[in-house]
Coordinates of C-alpha atoms in Angstrom, one line a residue:
M6 CA 0.0 0.0 0.0
S7 CA 1.2 3.5 -0.7
Q8 CA 1.0 6.2 2.0
R9 CA 2.7 9.6 2.3
S10 CA 1.6 13.2 2.2
P11 CA 0.8 14.2 -1.3
T12 CA 3.0 16.6 -3.2
D13 CA 2.6 18.5 -6.4
L14 CA 4.5 16.0 -8.4
S15 CA 3.4 15.0 -11.9
I16 CA 1.9 11.6 -12.5
E17 CA 5.0 10.5 -14.3
P18 CA 8.5 12.1 -14.8
A19 CA 8.1 14.5 -17.6
P20 CA 9.7 13.5 -21.0
T21 CA 13.0 15.2 -21.7
T22 CA 11.8 16.8 -25.0
A23 CA 8.6 18.0 -26.5
E24 CA 9.1 15.4 -29.3
D25 CA 9.3 12.6 -26.6
A26 CA 6.2 14.0 -25.0
L27 CA 4.4 13.9 -28.3
L28 CA 5.5 10.3 -28.8
V29 CA 3.9 9.4 -25.5
D30 CA 0.4 10.6 -26.6
L31 CA 0.4 9.7 -30.3
T32 CA -0.9 6.6 -31.9
S33 CA 1.4 4.1 -33.6
E34 CA 0.8 5.8 -36.9
G35 CA 1.8 9.2 -35.5
R36 CA 4.9 7.7 -33.9
H37 CA 5.8 6.1 -37.2
R38 CA 5.6 9.4 -39.0
I39 CA 7.8 11.2 -36.5
R40 CA 10.5 8.6 -36.6
L41 CA 10.4 8.5 -40.3
L42 CA 10.6 12.3 -40.6
R43 CA 13.7 12.3 -38.3
A44 CA 15.3 9.4 -40.1
I45 CA 14.9 10.9 -43.6
G46 CA 16.0 14.4 -42.5
L47 CA 19.2 13.0 -40.9
A48 CA 19.8 10.7 -43.8
W49 CA 19.7 13.7 -46.2
T50 CA 22.0 15.7 -44.0
V51 CA 24.5 12.8 -43.8
A52 CA 24.3 12.2 -47.6
G53 CA 24.8 16.0 -48.3
V54 CA 27.8 16.1 -46.1
V55 CA 29.4 13.0 -47.7
F56 CA 28.7 14.3 -51.2
L57 CA 30.1 17.8 -50.3
V58 CA 33.3 16.4 -48.8
A59 CA 33.8 14.1 -51.8
Q60 CA 33.2 16.8 -54.4
V61 CA 35.4 19.3 -52.5
A62 CA 38.2 16.6 -52.5
M63 CA 37.7 16.1 -56.2
W64 CA 38.1 19.9 -56.8
M65 CA 41.2 19.9 -54.7
Q66 CA 42.9 17.0 -56.5
P67 CA 44.3 18.1 -59.9
G68 CA 44.1 14.6 -61.4
L69 CA 40.5 14.0 -60.6
P70 CA 37.5 15.4 -62.7
R71 CA 35.8 18.4 -61.2
P72 CA 32.1 18.0 -60.5
P73 CA 29.7 20.7 -61.7
L74 CA 29.0 23.6 -59.4
S75 CA 25.3 22.7 -59.5
D76 CA 26.1 19.6 -57.6
L77 CA 27.9 21.6 -54.9
L78 CA 24.9 23.9 -54.6
L79 CA 22.4 21.0 -54.2
D80 CA 24.6 19.5 -51.5
V81 CA 24.8 22.8 -49.6
L82 CA 21.0 23.1 -49.7
V83 CA 20.4 19.5 -48.5
I84 CA 22.7 19.6 -45.5
P85 CA 20.4 21.9 -43.3
V86 CA 17.4 19.7 -43.8
G87 CA 18.1 17.3 -41.0
P88 CA 18.8 19.8 -38.2
L89 CA 15.8 21.9 -39.3
V90 CA 13.5 18.8 -39.3
V91 CA 14.7 17.8 -35.8
W92 CA 14.1 21.4 -34.6
L93 CA 10.6 21.4 -35.9
L94 CA 9.8 18.0 -34.4
R95 CA 11.0 19.2 -31.0
R96 CA 8.4 22.0 -31.3
N97 CA 5.6 19.6 -32.3
R98 CA 5.5 21.0 -35.9
C99 CA 5.2 17.6 -37.6
S100 CA 3.2 18.8 -40.5
V101 CA 5.6 21.6 -41.3
A102 CA 8.6 19.2 -41.1
A103 CA 6.8 16.8 -43.5
W104 CA 6.1 19.6 -46.0
L105 CA 9.7 20.8 -45.7
I106 CA 11.1 17.4 -46.6
I107 CA 8.7 17.1 -49.5
A108 CA 9.5 20.6 -50.8
F109 CA 13.3 19.9 -50.7
A110 CA 12.7 16.6 -52.5
L111 CA 10.7 18.2 -55.2
L112 CA 13.2 21.0 -55.5
G113 CA 16.2 18.7 -55.7
S114 CA 14.5 16.3 -58.2
S115 CA 13.2 19.1 -60.5
A116 CA 16.6 20.9 -60.4
Q117 CA 18.3 17.6 -61.4
L118 CA 16.0 17.1 -64.3
F119 CA 16.3 20.7 -65.6
I120 CA 20.0 21.2 -64.9
E121 CA 21.2 17.9 -66.3
G122 CA 19.6 18.9 -69.6
Q123 CA 18.4 15.4 -70.6
P124 CA 15.5 14.2 -68.5
T125 CA 14.9 11.2 -70.7
T126 CA 18.1 9.6 -69.6
D127 CA 18.5 11.2 -66.1
V128 CA 18.0 8.5 -63.5
A129 CA 18.5 10.5 -60.3
G130 CA 15.8 13.1 -61.0
R131 CA 13.2 10.5 -61.8
L132 CA 14.1 8.4 -58.9
G133 CA 13.9 11.5 -56.7
L134 CA 10.4 12.2 -57.9
L135 CA 9.3 8.6 -57.3
M136 CA 10.8 8.7 -53.9
T137 CA 9.0 12.0 -53.1
V138 CA 5.6 10.5 -54.1
A139 CA 6.2 7.4 -52.0
V140 CA 7.3 9.5 -48.9
A141 CA 4.4 11.9 -49.4
F142 CA 1.8 9.0 -49.1
V143 CA 3.4 8.0 -45.8
L144 CA 4.0 11.5 -44.2
L145 CA 1.1 13.5 -45.5
E146 CA -2.7 13.2 -45.4
R147 CA -4.2 11.7 -48.5
R148 CA -5.2 15.0 -50.0
G149 CA -1.7 16.4 -49.7
A150 CA -0.1 13.2 -51.0
W151 CA -2.2 13.3 -54.2
L152 CA -1.2 17.0 -54.5
V153 CA 2.5 16.0 -54.4
F154 CA 1.8 13.2 -56.9
A155 CA 0.2 15.7 -59.3
A156 CA 3.1 18.2 -58.8
S157 CA 5.7 15.5 -59.5
S158 CA 3.9 14.3 -62.6
L159 CA 3.7 17.9 -63.9
L160 CA 7.4 18.5 -63.2
L161 CA 8.4 15.4 -65.1
I162 CA 6.1 16.2 -68.0
A163 CA 7.3 19.8 -68.2
A164 CA 11.0 18.7 -68.2
H165 CA 10.3 16.4 -71.2
I166 CA 8.4 19.1 -73.0
F167 CA 11.2 21.6 -72.5
Y168 CA 13.7 18.9 -73.6
W169 CA 11.8 18.2 -76.8
A170 CA 11.3 21.9 -77.5
G171 CA 15.1 22.5 -77.1
L172 CA 14.6 24.9 -74.2
L173 CA 16.9 23.1 -71.7
P174 CA 20.6 23.8 -71.4
P175 CA 23.0 21.3 -73.1
P176 CA 23.6 18.1 -71.1
I177 CA 26.3 18.3 -68.5
L178 CA 29.3 16.4 -69.6
R179 CA 30.6 13.9 -67.0
D180 CA 33.5 11.5 -67.2
P181 CA 32.4 7.8 -67.1
L182 CA 33.8 7.4 -63.5
T183 CA 31.8 10.4 -62.1
L184 CA 28.7 9.5 -64.0
G185 CA 28.8 5.9 -62.8
A186 CA 29.5 6.8 -59.2
F187 CA 26.8 9.5 -59.3
S188 CA 24.2 7.2 -60.7
M189 CA 25.0 4.4 -58.3
V190 CA 25.0 6.7 -55.2
A191 CA 21.7 8.4 -56.3
W192 CA 20.1 4.9 -56.7
L193 CA 21.4 3.8 -53.3
I194 CA 20.0 7.0 -51.6
A195 CA 16.6 6.6 -53.2
A196 CA 16.5 2.9 -52.5
G197 CA 17.7 3.4 -48.9
I198 CA 15.0 6.0 -48.3
L199 CA 12.3 3.9 -49.9
A200 CA 13.5 0.9 -47.9
T201 CA 13.3 3.0 -44.7
V202 CA 9.8 4.1 -45.6
L203 CA 8.7 0.5 -46.2
Y204 CA 10.4 -0.9 -43.2
S205 CA 9.0 1.8 -40.9
T206 CA 5.5 1.4 -42.4
M207 CA 5.6 -2.4 -41.9
S208 CA 6.8 -1.9 -38.3
A209 CA 4.0 0.6 -37.7
M210 CA 1.5 -1.9 -39.1
R211 CA 2.9 -4.7 -36.9
E212 CA 2.7 -2.4 -33.9
Q213 CA -0.9 -1.5 -34.8
A214 CA -1.8 -5.1 -35.2
Q215 CA -0.2 -6.1 -31.9
A216 CA -1.9 -3.1 -30.2
L217 CA -5.2 -4.1 -31.8
R218 CA -4.9 -7.7 -30.7
K219 CA -4.1 -6.6 -27.2
R220 CA -6.9 -4.1 -27.2
V221 CA -9.4 -6.8 -28.4
R222 CA -8.1 -9.2 -25.7
D223 CA -8.4 -6.5 -23.1
L224 CA -11.9 -5.5 -24.2
T225 CA -12.9 -9.2 -24.2
L226 CA -11.6 -9.6 -20.7
L227 CA -13.3 -6.4 -19.6
H228 CA -16.5 -7.5 -21.1
G229 CA -16.3 -10.8 -19.2
I230 CA -15.4 -9.1 -16.0
G231 CA -18.2 -6.5 -16.5
N232 CA -20.7 -9.3 -17.0
R233 CA -19.5 -11.1 -13.8
V234 CA -19.7 -7.9 -11.8
A235 CA -23.1 -6.9 -13.2
R236 CA -24.6 -10.3 -12.4
T237 CA -24.6 -9.6 -8.6
L238 CA -26.3 -6.9 -6.6
D239 CA -24.5 -7.6 -3.3
L240 CA -21.8 -5.0 -2.8
E241 CA -19.3 -7.4 -1.2
D242 CA -19.7 -9.9 -4.1
V243 CA -19.3 -7.0 -6.6
L244 CA -15.9 -6.0 -5.2
E245 CA -14.6 -9.5 -4.6
T246 CA -15.6 -10.5 -8.1
A247 CA -14.0 -7.4 -9.6
V248 CA -10.6 -7.9 -7.9
E249 CA -10.4 -11.6 -8.4
S250 CA -11.4 -11.4 -12.1
L251 CA -9.0 -8.5 -12.8
Q252 CA -6.1 -10.3 -11.1
S253 CA -6.6 -13.6 -12.8
S254 CA -7.4 -12.2 -16.3
F255 CA -4.6 -9.6 -16.5
G256 CA -2.0 -11.2 -14.2
Y257 CA -1.4 -8.2 -12.0
D258 CA 0.6 -9.0 -8.9
S259 CA -1.8 -7.2 -6.6
V260 CA -5.3 -5.7 -7.0
V261 CA -7.0 -3.9 -4.1
I262 CA -10.3 -1.9 -4.0
L263 CA -10.7 0.7 -1.3
T264 CA -14.1 2.5 -0.8
R265 CA -15.0 5.7 0.9
P266 CA -18.0 5.3 3.3
G267 CA -20.3 8.3 2.8
E268 CA -18.6 11.6 3.4
A269 CA -15.9 10.2 5.7
D270 CA -12.3 11.2 5.1
L271 CA -11.2 7.6 5.1
L272 CA -10.6 4.9 2.6
T273 CA -11.3 1.3 3.6
A274 CA -9.8 -1.8 1.9
R275 CA -12.9 -3.9 1.0
A276 CA -11.5 -6.5 -1.4
A277 CA -8.0 -7.7 -2.4
A278 CA -6.5 -10.3 -4.7
G279 CA -3.0 -11.4 -5.4
K280 CA -0.1 -10.8 -3.0
H281 CA -1.8 -8.3 -0.8
A282 CA -4.8 -10.5 -0.2
D283 CA -3.1 -12.2 2.8
I284 CA -1.1 -9.2 3.9
L285 CA -3.7 -6.4 4.4
P286 CA -5.4 -6.6 7.8
E287 CA -9.2 -6.8 7.8
N288 CA -10.9 -3.4 7.3
H289 CA -7.5 -1.7 6.6
T290 CA -8.1 2.1 6.6
Q291 CA -6.1 5.1 5.5
A292 CA -6.7 8.9 5.4
L293 CA -8.3 10.3 2.2
T294 CA -5.2 12.4 1.6
E295 CA -2.5 9.8 2.2
G296 CA -0.3 8.2 -0.5
L297 CA -0.8 7.6 -4.2
I298 CA -4.2 6.1 -3.4
G299 CA -5.2 9.2 -1.5
W300 CA -4.0 11.4 -4.3
A301 CA -6.2 9.6 -6.8
A302 CA -9.2 9.7 -4.4
S303 CA -8.8 13.3 -3.4
R304 CA -8.0 14.7 -6.8
G305 CA -10.2 12.4 -8.9
G306 CA -7.4 11.5 -11.3
S307 CA -5.4 8.4 -12.3
V308 CA -1.9 7.9 -11.0
I309 CA 0.8 5.9 -12.8
V310 CA 4.2 5.5 -11.1
N311 CA 6.5 3.1 -12.9
D312 CA 9.3 3.5 -10.3
V313 CA 7.9 3.9 -6.9
E314 CA 11.3 4.5 -5.3
A315 CA 11.6 7.7 -7.3
D316 CA 8.3 9.0 -6.0
P317 CA 8.3 10.4 -2.4
R318 CA 4.6 9.8 -2.1
Y319 CA 5.1 6.0 -1.9
V320 CA 5.8 4.2 1.4
N321 CA 6.1 0.5 1.8
H322 CA 4.7 -0.5 5.2
Y323 CA 5.4 -4.2 4.7
P324 CA 8.9 -4.4 3.3
D325 CA 9.3 -8.0 4.4
W326 CA 6.4 -9.1 2.2
V327 CA 5.9 -6.4 -0.5
S328 CA 8.4 -5.6 -3.2
T329 CA 6.3 -3.2 -5.3
Q330 CA 8.1 -1.4 -8.1
S331 CA 5.2 0.1 -10.1
E332 CA 1.8 1.2 -9.0
L333 CA -1.4 2.4 -10.8
C334 CA -4.3 4.0 -9.0
V335 CA -7.6 4.8 -10.7
P336 CA -10.6 6.5 -8.9
I337 CA -14.0 4.8 -8.9
R338 CA -16.8 7.2 -9.5
A339 CA -20.6 7.0 -8.9
G340 CA -21.9 10.0 -10.8
D341 CA -19.7 13.0 -9.9
D342 CA -18.5 11.6 -6.6
V343 CA -15.4 9.5 -6.0
V344 CA -16.6 6.4 -4.0
G345 CA -13.4 4.4 -4.1
V346 CA -10.0 3.6 -5.7
L347 CA -8.9 0.7 -7.8
D348 CA -5.2 0.1 -6.9
V349 CA -2.9 -2.2 -8.9
Q350 CA 0.7 -2.9 -8.1
S351 CA 3.5 -4.8 -9.7
D352 CA 7.0 -6.1 -8.7
R353 CA 8.5 -5.0 -12.0
L354 CA 9.7 -1.6 -13.1
D355 CA 7.8 0.1 -15.9
A356 CA 5.0 -2.4 -15.6
F357 CA 2.1 -0.1 -16.5
S358 CA 1.3 1.8 -19.7
E359 CA -1.4 4.1 -20.9
A360 CA -3.2 1.1 -22.3
D361 CA -3.4 -0.3 -18.7
R362 CA -4.6 3.0 -17.4
R363 CA -7.4 3.2 -20.0
T364 CA -8.3 -0.5 -19.3
L365 CA -8.5 0.1 -15.6
E366 CA -10.5 3.4 -16.0
T367 CA -13.0 1.5 -18.1
L368 CA -13.3 -1.2 -15.5
A369 CA -13.5 1.4 -12.7
G370 CA -16.4 2.9 -14.4
Q371 CA -18.2 -0.5 -14.6
I372 CA -17.4 -1.1 -10.9
G373 CA -18.7 2.3 -10.0
V374 CA -22.0 1.6 -11.8
A375 CA -22.2 -1.8 -10.1
M376 CA -21.5 -0.3 -6.7
E377 CA -24.2 2.2 -7.2
N378 CA -26.6 -0.5 -8.4
A379 CA -25.7 -2.6 -5.3
R380 CA -26.3 0.4 -3.0
L381 CA -29.6 1.2 -4.6
Y382 CA -30.6 -2.5 -4.4
Q383 CA -29.7 -2.8 -0.8
A384 CA -31.6 0.4 0.0
E385 CA -34.6 -0.8 -2.0
R386 CA -34.4 -4.2 -0.3
A387 CA -34.3 -2.6 3.1
A388 CA -37.3 -0.4 2.3
R389 CA -39.1 -3.4 0.8
D390 CA -38.5 -5.5 4.0
Q391 CA -39.7 -2.6 6.1
L392 CA -42.8 -2.3 3.9
R393 CA -43.4 -6.0 4.1
D394 CA -43.1 -6.0 7.8
L395 CA -45.5 -3.0 8.0
V396 CA -48.0 -4.7 5.7
S397 CA -47.8 -7.9 7.7
Y398 CA -48.2 -6.0 10.9
I399 CA -51.2 -4.1 9.6
Q400 CA -52.8 -7.2 8.2
S401 CA -52.3 -9.1 11.4
A402 CA -53.7 -6.3 13.4
Q403 CA -56.6 -6.0 11.0
E404 CA -57.4 -9.8 11.3
D405 CA -57.2 -9.6 15.0
E406 CA -59.5 -6.6 15.1
R407 CA -61.9 -8.3 12.7
T408 CA -61.9 -11.4 14.9
H409 CA -62.5 -9.3 18.0
I410 CA -65.4 -7.4 16.3
A411 CA -66.9 -10.5 14.9
R412 CA -67.0 -12.1 18.4
E413 CA -68.3 -9.0 20.0
I414 CA -71.1 -8.7 17.5
L415 CA -72.0 -12.4 17.6
D416 CA -71.7 -12.7 21.4
E417 CA -73.1 -9.4 22.6
F418 CA -75.5 -8.3 19.9
G419 CA -76.5 -11.9 19.2
Q420 CA -77.3 -12.5 22.9
L421 CA -79.3 -9.4 23.0
M422 CA -81.3 -10.4 19.9
A423 CA -81.9 -13.9 21.4
A424 CA -83.1 -12.4 24.7
L425 CA -85.4 -10.0 22.8
Q426 CA -86.8 -13.0 20.8
M427 CA -87.4 -14.9 24.0
D428 CA -89.3 -11.9 25.4
L429 CA -91.4 -11.6 22.3
T430 CA -92.3 -15.2 22.5
W431 CA -93.1 -14.9 26.2
L432 CA -95.3 -11.9 25.4
R433 CA -97.1 -13.6 22.5
Q434 CA -97.9 -16.6 24.6
R435 CA -99.7 -14.4 27.2
L436 CA -101.9 -12.5 24.8
N437 CA -105.7 -13.1 24.8
E438 CA -107.3 -14.5 21.7
D439 CA -109.2 -11.3 21.1
Q440 CA -105.8 -9.3 21.0
T441 CA -105.2 -10.3 17.4
A442 CA -103.6 -7.0 16.3
L443 CA -101.1 -7.1 19.1
A444 CA -100.3 -10.8 18.3
D445 CA -99.6 -9.9 14.7
K446 CA -97.3 -7.1 15.8
T447 CA -95.3 -9.4 18.0
R448 CA -95.0 -12.0 15.2
K449 CA -93.7 -9.3 12.9
S450 CA -91.3 -8.1 15.5
S451 CA -90.1 -11.7 16.0
T452 CA -89.5 -12.0 12.3
I453 CA -87.4 -8.8 12.3
V454 CA -85.4 -10.1 15.2
D455 CA -84.8 -13.4 13.3
Q456 CA -83.6 -11.4 10.3
S457 CA -81.4 -9.2 12.5
I458 CA -79.8 -12.4 13.9
Q459 CA -79.1 -13.6 10.4
V460 CA -77.6 -10.3 9.4
V461 CA -75.4 -10.4 12.5
Q462 CA -74.3 -13.9 11.7
R463 CA -73.5 -12.9 8.1
L464 CA -71.5 -9.8 9.1
S465 CA -69.6 -11.9 11.7
S466 CA -68.8 -14.5 9.1
E467 CA -67.6 -11.9 6.6
L468 CA -65.4 -10.3 9.2
R469 CA -63.9 -13.5 10.3
P470 CA -65.6 -16.8 9.2
S471 CA -65.5 -19.2 12.1
V472 CA -65.3 -22.1 9.7
L473 CA -61.7 -20.9 8.8
D474 CA -60.7 -21.1 12.4
H475 CA -62.5 -24.3 13.3
F476 CA -62.4 -26.4 10.1
G477 CA -59.5 -25.1 8.0
L478 CA -58.8 -23.5 4.5
A479 CA -60.6 -26.1 2.4
A480 CA -63.8 -25.8 4.4
A481 CA -63.6 -22.0 4.2
V482 CA -63.2 -22.2 0.4
R483 CA -66.3 -24.3 0.2
W484 CA -68.2 -21.9 2.4
Q485 CA -67.1 -18.9 0.2
A486 CA -68.1 -20.8 -2.9
D487 CA -71.6 -21.4 -1.5
A488 CA -71.9 -17.8 -0.5
F489 CA -70.9 -16.7 -4.0
A490 CA -73.4 -19.1 -5.6
E491 CA -76.2 -17.8 -3.3
R492 CA -75.3 -14.2 -4.2
T493 CA -74.7 -14.5 -8.0
G494 CA -76.4 -17.7 -9.1
I495 CA -73.1 -19.1 -10.4
T496 CA -71.9 -22.3 -8.7
P497 CA -68.1 -22.5 -8.7
Q498 CA -66.4 -25.8 -9.6
L499 CA -64.0 -26.8 -6.9
R500 CA -60.8 -29.0 -6.9
L501 CA -59.2 -29.0 -3.4
D502 CA -56.3 -31.1 -2.3
V503 CA -57.2 -33.5 0.6
D504 CA -54.6 -32.0 2.9
A505 CA -55.6 -28.3 2.3
D506 CA -57.2 -28.1 5.7
L507 CA -53.7 -28.6 7.2
V508 CA -52.3 -25.3 5.9
E509 CA -50.8 -23.0 8.5
P510 CA -53.2 -20.4 9.9
D511 CA -51.3 -17.3 8.5
L512 CA -51.2 -18.8 5.0
A513 CA -54.8 -19.9 5.3
T514 CA -55.9 -16.4 6.3
A515 CA -53.9 -14.7 3.4
L516 CA -55.2 -17.2 0.8
F517 CA -58.8 -16.8 2.0
R518 CA -58.6 -13.0 1.8
I519 CA -57.2 -13.3 -1.7
L520 CA -60.0 -15.6 -2.6
Q521 CA -62.6 -13.2 -1.2
E522 CA -61.2 -10.3 -3.2
A523 CA -60.9 -12.3 -6.4
M524 CA -64.5 -13.6 -6.1
S525 CA -65.7 -10.1 -5.5
N526 CA -64.0 -8.9 -8.7
V527 CA -65.6 -11.8 -10.6
A528 CA -69.0 -10.8 -9.3
L529 CA -68.6 -7.1 -10.0
H530 CA -66.5 -6.9 -13.2
A531 CA -65.9 -10.3 -15.0
E532 CA -69.4 -10.8 -16.6
A533 CA -68.6 -14.6 -16.2
T534 CA -70.9 -17.6 -16.3
Q535 CA -68.4 -20.1 -15.0
V536 CA -65.8 -20.0 -12.2
F537 CA -63.2 -22.6 -11.3
I538 CA -61.3 -22.7 -8.0
R539 CA -58.2 -24.9 -7.6
L540 CA -56.3 -25.3 -4.3
R541 CA -53.0 -27.2 -4.5
T542 CA -50.6 -28.0 -1.7
D543 CA -47.2 -29.7 -1.3
E544 CA -44.3 -29.6 1.1
Q545 CA -42.9 -26.4 -0.3
R546 CA -45.9 -24.2 -1.3
V547 CA -49.6 -23.6 -1.4
A548 CA -51.2 -22.4 -4.7
L549 CA -54.7 -21.0 -5.1
I550 CA -56.1 -20.6 -8.7
I551 CA -59.3 -18.8 -9.5
Q552 CA -60.3 -18.9 -13.2
D553 CA -63.4 -17.5 -14.9
N554 CA -64.7 -17.3 -18.5
G555 CA -65.6 -13.6 -18.4
R556 CA -64.4 -10.6 -20.5
G557 CA -60.8 -10.9 -19.4
I558 CA -58.9 -8.3 -17.5
R559 CA -56.7 -5.9 -19.5
P560 CA -53.0 -5.6 -18.8
E561 CA -53.3 -2.0 -17.8
E562 CA -56.0 -3.0 -15.3
A563 CA -54.0 -5.9 -13.9
D564 CA -50.8 -3.8 -13.5
G565 CA -52.5 -0.5 -12.5
T566 CA -51.8 1.1 -9.2
H567 CA -55.4 2.3 -8.9
S568 CA -56.8 -1.2 -8.5
L569 CA -56.5 -1.2 -4.8
G570 CA -58.0 -4.7 -4.4
L571 CA -55.4 -6.2 -6.7
V572 CA -52.6 -4.3 -4.9
G573 CA -53.9 -5.7 -1.6
M574 CA -53.9 -9.2 -3.0
R575 CA -50.3 -8.9 -4.1
E576 CA -49.2 -7.3 -0.8
R577 CA -50.8 -10.1 1.2
A578 CA -48.8 -12.6 -0.7
R579 CA -45.6 -10.7 -0.7
A580 CA -45.8 -10.3 3.1
L581 CA -45.4 -14.1 3.2
D582 CA -42.7 -14.2 0.4
G583 CA -45.4 -15.2 -2.1
D584 CA -46.7 -13.8 -5.3
V585 CA -49.9 -13.2 -7.2
N586 CA -50.1 -13.4 -11.0
I587 CA -53.1 -12.0 -12.8
D588 CA -53.4 -13.1 -16.5
G589 CA -56.3 -12.1 -18.7
I590 CA -57.2 -12.9 -22.3
P591 CA -59.8 -10.6 -23.8
G592 CA -63.0 -12.5 -24.3
H593 CA -61.7 -15.6 -22.7
G594 CA -61.5 -14.9 -19.0
T595 CA -59.1 -14.1 -16.3
T596 CA -56.8 -16.4 -14.2
V597 CA -55.6 -15.4 -10.7
T598 CA -52.8 -17.5 -9.3
A599 CA -51.6 -17.0 -5.7
T600 CA -48.5 -19.0 -4.7
I601 CA -47.1 -18.8 -1.1
P602 CA -44.3 -20.9 0.3
R603 CA -45.0 -22.9 3.4
L604 CA -43.8 -21.4 6.7
G605 CA -40.8 -23.7 7.0
D606 CA -39.5 -22.5 3.6
Q607 CA -40.1 -18.9 4.5
E608 CA -37.9 -19.2 7.6
G609 CA -35.2 -21.0 5.6
A610 CA -35.3 -18.2 3.0

């Protein structure tokens, strides 16, 4: 782990020149162009110096043929090209350097064609134009390269036209030795430059192919790691999966994820893989401003240090077990907030590159999203558990209150009605035969009392049917079916498992209330002529199925939040870890399926 007070150091030691800095940030194609520009410029300078020395020596030796002054002039013009190109590259003027080389090549080739006086036999000038076109297609953009091709073609055509029109000076006379040496050297220079261009181009293509293969491999691994991370919604599993997958896939010596709890100024190690997995103590913490990790967390930027001994921010607290030489720290973000740091360490110098940084930043983004999803899931699950507990409490209290009210009505009011009926009977027995009007009145009153007792019994049964408490769920379903048939004239068809009466009381109450709501919806909205009720039980779950042949509920009705009865049915089932599915086919009816696990399975879950 890296710990020390942060300083205002750069992420990496700055390159020594602007050209080197440019090489760090460029693609392989850009690096290829810069190296080629420098090589061609220096090659021209060296060739110009060699030619100039040779020609001066020939001028100074009386026995040797003297070269033309035009050759000396061309050599003097070519010599400054190399230093000028290097100077432009150091100032990031790559385009200007490329055009400078092309301009000198065009100038030298055209001068050779026109000064020699015989372009049809001049090899050096035509090779120079050919070399210029080849170099242009490597150094310049395509539009500029085609422009150079057109200019070279026009120069060659113009030289031939001038030659045929007799407008060129007479051919320069050279002795056979000078002519042969000049032709051979010119061919060697052109061939050398073209070979350099081809070799550099092939090297750049190989670099690009290797970088592309590595990038594809990294993206494939990242895709696999991202899928593994996204498949879990538990925060601890997310972090453990991320570090283990990253360490095994990319072979890093150590991978650690530290998170920042809330607004605290601390970072806590939550997951580790590799060498540090057995070294870091549980719940290792460090200040938000400490070390390279703290620098990445507090400033929100990635840190690459390929020689930790040269960076004063790094401290090794475990020298007997940790031999870190390179470290890469990447902040993990959730939105605009830094919620953690992904720290990777290696025992080798110069172990990390910009490609590693980009790869880890991509993975850190995926981890940040997964961490936020896990946090939201945990918050939603906690809220859901609280809601389920609240619903369960309310429903339990409601059932208790209904049972209490039902007993009070049946006991108190029923006893009063029975006493009143007895009094009316006693009074009617003591009336004289001539008191017919009073006898009729007492009989009517007795009938009203009987009807009141029936209403009390019906209300008491609707609040809490005693058959559910005394005879079980199957008997309660039969009682509800009979009540539905009496109310609507539709007799439901029943299929009840033989052990349905052994269902636990809480499950029996929930399923009975769901049945009541479903039958009420059938009576009010379904327009059905047939109803089927199926009650299935096994060791794991109890299932209640109510099916009708009515108009069929629409999806917006089944999923709507305004259907409070349907919402109540679902909440009753969810309070016991169950579920209610409502499927409707227009014109073919609706099926309500309530499935609730047995109490033993709920406790295990």
